[in-house]
GROMACS .gro file of C-alpha atoms in nm:
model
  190
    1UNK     CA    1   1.008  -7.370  20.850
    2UNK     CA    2   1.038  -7.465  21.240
    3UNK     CA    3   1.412  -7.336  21.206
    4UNK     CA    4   1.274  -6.993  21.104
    5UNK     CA    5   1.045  -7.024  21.382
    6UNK     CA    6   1.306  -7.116  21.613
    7UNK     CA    7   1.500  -6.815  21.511
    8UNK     CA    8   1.227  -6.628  21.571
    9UNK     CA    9   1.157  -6.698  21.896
   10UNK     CA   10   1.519  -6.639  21.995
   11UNK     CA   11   1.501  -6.295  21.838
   12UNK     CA   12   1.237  -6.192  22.064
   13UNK     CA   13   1.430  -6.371  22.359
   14UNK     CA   14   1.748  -6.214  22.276
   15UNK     CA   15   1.535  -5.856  22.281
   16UNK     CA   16   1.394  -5.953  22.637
   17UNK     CA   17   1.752  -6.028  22.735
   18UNK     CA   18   1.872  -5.711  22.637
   19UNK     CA   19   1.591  -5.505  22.772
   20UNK     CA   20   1.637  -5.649  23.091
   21UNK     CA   21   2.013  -5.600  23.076
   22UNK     CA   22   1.944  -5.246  23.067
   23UNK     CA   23   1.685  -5.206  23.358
   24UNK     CA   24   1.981  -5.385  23.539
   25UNK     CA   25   2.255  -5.145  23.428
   26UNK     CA   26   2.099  -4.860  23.414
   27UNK     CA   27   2.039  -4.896  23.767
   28UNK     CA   28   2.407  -4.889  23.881
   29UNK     CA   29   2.527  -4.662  23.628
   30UNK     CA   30   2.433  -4.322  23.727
   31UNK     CA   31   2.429  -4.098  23.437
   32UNK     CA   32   2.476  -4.285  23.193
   33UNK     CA   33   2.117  -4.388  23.128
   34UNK     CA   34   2.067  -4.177  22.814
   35UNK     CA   35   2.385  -4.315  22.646
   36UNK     CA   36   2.257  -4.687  22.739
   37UNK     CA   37   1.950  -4.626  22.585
   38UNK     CA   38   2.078  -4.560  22.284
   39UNK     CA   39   2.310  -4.834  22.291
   40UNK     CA   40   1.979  -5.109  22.376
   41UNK     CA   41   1.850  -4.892  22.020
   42UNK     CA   42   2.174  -5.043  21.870
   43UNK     CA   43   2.117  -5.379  22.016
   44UNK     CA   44   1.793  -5.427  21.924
   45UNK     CA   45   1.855  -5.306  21.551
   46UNK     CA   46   2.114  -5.578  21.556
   47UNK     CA   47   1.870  -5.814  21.684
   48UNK     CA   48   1.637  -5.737  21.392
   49UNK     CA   49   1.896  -5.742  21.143
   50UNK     CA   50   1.985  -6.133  21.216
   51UNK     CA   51   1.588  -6.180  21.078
   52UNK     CA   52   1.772  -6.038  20.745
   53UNK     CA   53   2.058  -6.294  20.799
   54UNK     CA   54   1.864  -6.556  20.870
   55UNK     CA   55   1.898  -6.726  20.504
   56UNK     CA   56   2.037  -7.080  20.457
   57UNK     CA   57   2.316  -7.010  20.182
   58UNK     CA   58   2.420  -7.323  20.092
   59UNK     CA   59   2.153  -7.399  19.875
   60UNK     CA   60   2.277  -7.114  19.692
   61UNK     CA   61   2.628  -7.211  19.702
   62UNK     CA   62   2.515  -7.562  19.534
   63UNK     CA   63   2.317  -7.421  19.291
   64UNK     CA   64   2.613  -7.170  19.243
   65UNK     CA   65   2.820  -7.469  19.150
   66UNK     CA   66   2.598  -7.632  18.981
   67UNK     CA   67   2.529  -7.295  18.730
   68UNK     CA   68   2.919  -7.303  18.692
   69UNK     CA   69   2.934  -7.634  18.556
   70UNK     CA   70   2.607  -7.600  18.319
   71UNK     CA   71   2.743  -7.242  18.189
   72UNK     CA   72   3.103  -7.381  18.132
   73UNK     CA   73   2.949  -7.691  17.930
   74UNK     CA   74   2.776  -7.503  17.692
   75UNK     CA   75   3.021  -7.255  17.635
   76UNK     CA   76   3.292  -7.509  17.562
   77UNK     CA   77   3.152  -7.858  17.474
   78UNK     CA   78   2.808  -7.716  17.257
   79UNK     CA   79   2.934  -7.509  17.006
   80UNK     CA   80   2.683  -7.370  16.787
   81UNK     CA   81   2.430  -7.659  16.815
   82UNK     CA   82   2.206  -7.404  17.044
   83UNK     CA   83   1.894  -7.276  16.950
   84UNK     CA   84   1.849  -6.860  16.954
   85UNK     CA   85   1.606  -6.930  17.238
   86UNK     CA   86   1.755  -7.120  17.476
   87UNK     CA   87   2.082  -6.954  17.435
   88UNK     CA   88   1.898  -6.638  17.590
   89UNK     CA   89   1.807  -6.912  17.836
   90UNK     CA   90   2.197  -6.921  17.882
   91UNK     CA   91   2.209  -6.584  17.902
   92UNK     CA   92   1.975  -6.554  18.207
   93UNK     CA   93   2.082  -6.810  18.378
   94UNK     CA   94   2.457  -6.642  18.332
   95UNK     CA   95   2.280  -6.327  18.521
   96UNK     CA   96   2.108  -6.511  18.786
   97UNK     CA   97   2.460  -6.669  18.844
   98UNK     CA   98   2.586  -6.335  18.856
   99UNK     CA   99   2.383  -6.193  19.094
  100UNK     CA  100   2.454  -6.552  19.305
  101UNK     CA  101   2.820  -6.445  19.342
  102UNK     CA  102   2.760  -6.105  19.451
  103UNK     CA  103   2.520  -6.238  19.676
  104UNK     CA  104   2.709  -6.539  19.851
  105UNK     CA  105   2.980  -6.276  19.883
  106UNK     CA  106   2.789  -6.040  20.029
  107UNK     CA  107   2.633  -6.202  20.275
  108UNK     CA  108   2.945  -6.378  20.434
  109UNK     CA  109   3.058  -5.973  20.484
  110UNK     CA  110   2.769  -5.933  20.607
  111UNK     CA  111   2.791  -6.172  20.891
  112UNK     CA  112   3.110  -6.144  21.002
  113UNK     CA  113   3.032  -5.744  21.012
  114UNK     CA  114   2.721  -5.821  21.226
  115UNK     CA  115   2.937  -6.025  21.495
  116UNK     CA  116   3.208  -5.729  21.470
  117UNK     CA  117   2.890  -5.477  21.540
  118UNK     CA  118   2.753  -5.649  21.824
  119UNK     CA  119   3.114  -5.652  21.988
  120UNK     CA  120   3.185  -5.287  21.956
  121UNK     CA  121   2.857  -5.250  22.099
  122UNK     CA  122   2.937  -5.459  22.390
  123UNK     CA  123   3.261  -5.337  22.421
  124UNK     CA  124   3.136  -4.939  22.372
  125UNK     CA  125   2.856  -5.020  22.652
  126UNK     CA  126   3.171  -5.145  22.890
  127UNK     CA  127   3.364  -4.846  22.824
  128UNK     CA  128   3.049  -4.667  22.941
  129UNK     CA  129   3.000  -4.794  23.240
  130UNK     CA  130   3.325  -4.873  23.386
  131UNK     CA  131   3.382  -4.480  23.327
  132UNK     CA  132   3.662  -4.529  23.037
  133UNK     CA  133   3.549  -4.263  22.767
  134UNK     CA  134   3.372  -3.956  22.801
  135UNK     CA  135   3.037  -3.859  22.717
  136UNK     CA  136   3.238  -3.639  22.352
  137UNK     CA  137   3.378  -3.956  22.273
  138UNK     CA  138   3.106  -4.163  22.302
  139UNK     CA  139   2.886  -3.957  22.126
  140UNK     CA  140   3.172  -4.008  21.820
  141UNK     CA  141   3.165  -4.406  21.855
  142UNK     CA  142   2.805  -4.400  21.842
  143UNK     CA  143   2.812  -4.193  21.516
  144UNK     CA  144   2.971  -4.407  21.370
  145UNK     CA  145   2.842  -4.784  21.526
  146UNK     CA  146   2.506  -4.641  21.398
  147UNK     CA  147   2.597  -4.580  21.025
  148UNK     CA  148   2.785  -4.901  21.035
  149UNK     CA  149   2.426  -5.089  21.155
  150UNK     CA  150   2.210  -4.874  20.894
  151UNK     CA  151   2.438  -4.959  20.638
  152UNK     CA  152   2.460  -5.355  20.763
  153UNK     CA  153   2.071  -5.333  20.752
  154UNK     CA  154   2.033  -5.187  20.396
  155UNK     CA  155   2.307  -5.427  20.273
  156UNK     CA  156   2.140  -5.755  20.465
  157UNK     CA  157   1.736  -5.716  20.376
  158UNK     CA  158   1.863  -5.663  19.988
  159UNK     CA  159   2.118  -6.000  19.963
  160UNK     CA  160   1.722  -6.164  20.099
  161UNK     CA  161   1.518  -5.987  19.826
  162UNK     CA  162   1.793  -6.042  19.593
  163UNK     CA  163   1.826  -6.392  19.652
  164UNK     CA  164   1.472  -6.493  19.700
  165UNK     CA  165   1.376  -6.259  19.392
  166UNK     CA  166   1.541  -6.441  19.095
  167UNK     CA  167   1.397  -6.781  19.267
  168UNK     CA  168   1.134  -6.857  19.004
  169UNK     CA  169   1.332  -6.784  18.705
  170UNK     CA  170   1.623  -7.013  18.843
  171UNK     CA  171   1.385  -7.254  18.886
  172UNK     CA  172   1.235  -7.254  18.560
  173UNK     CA  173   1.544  -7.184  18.373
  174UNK     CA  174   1.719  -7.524  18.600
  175UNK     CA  175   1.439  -7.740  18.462
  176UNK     CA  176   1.480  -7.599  18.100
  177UNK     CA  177   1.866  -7.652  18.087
  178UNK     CA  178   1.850  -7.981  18.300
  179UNK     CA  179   1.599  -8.156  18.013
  180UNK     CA  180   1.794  -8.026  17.774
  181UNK     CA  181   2.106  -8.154  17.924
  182UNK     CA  182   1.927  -8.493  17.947
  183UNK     CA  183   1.890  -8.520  17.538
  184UNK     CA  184   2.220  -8.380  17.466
  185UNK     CA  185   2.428  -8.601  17.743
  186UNK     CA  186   2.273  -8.797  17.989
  187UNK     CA  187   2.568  -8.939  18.185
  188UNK     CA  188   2.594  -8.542  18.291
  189UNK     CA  189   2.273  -8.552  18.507
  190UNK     CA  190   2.228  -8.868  18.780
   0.00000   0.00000   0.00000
């Protein structure tokens, strides 16, 4: 919880940092100030957007494992010896595994295309104000850094819900297939 909290805060600092980047610049860059507004809107959705990111995923990743190794038991070791109702038990926790893998994946694509956003942004904001691209082509980068970021934010708040969503049925599906594992073969649980 202090970690979030943390994070938080440096959110808010990074913001501040970026605002007064911008009273800086905009100062000695003439007339570009319209252009490096929009580029601080950029920025700051970017600076939002690691709020999104801001998941611990290896929990995940070890319950991921975890949901392998359960799964692959009973489909291989069990046989028919499954009742009707936990085997749709199975069958849940196969989905919540599912959506675990897309997930994961998602979300380390998601990173490493919020690092590659916030470069292009720097780098675009350089170009800017050393003079190297024209107001036409800038408007075109922009375009497109801006679909890239609404996308990356539509993408990163649903891997949260996603994730956080299935919780209590992982949870209560873990404790149902972890008892069960206990009677059936106890040297598989510590």
């Amino acid at each position: 919880m202090n970690k979030n909290i943390i994070y938080f805060n440096k959110s808010r600092l990074n913001a501040f940092v970026i605002a007064t980047l911008t009273v800086l610049f905009t100062g000695c860059s003439g007339g570009n100030i319209e252009e490096l507004n929009r580029l601080n809107e950029l920025e700051t959705k970017l600076v939002e957007n690691q709020e999104n990111l801001n998941i611990d995923i290896e929990p995940f990743k070890l319950r991921l494992k975890e949901m392998e190794k359960d799964l692959s038991y009973y489909k291989t070791e069990a046989g028919d010896t499954i009742s009707l109702e936990f085997s749709q038990q199975l069958s849940k926790f196969d989905v919540i595994r599912k959506i675990y893998t897309k997930n994961i994946t998602s979300f380390t694509h998601s990173t490493k295309e919020q690092n590659e956003l916030e470069e292009q942004i720097k780098n675009l904001r350089l170009d800017l104000e050393e003079g190297n691209i024209s107001k036409e082509e800038f408007k075109e980068y922009f375009k497109k850094e801006e679909m890239d970021i609404e996308a990356l934010l539509l993408e990163s708040k649903e891997i949260k819900k996603a994730l956080y969503q299935v919780e209590p049925d992982y949870r209560r599906i873990a404790k149902i297939i972890e008892k069960r594992m206990e009677i059936v073969d106890p040297t598989l649980r510590p």
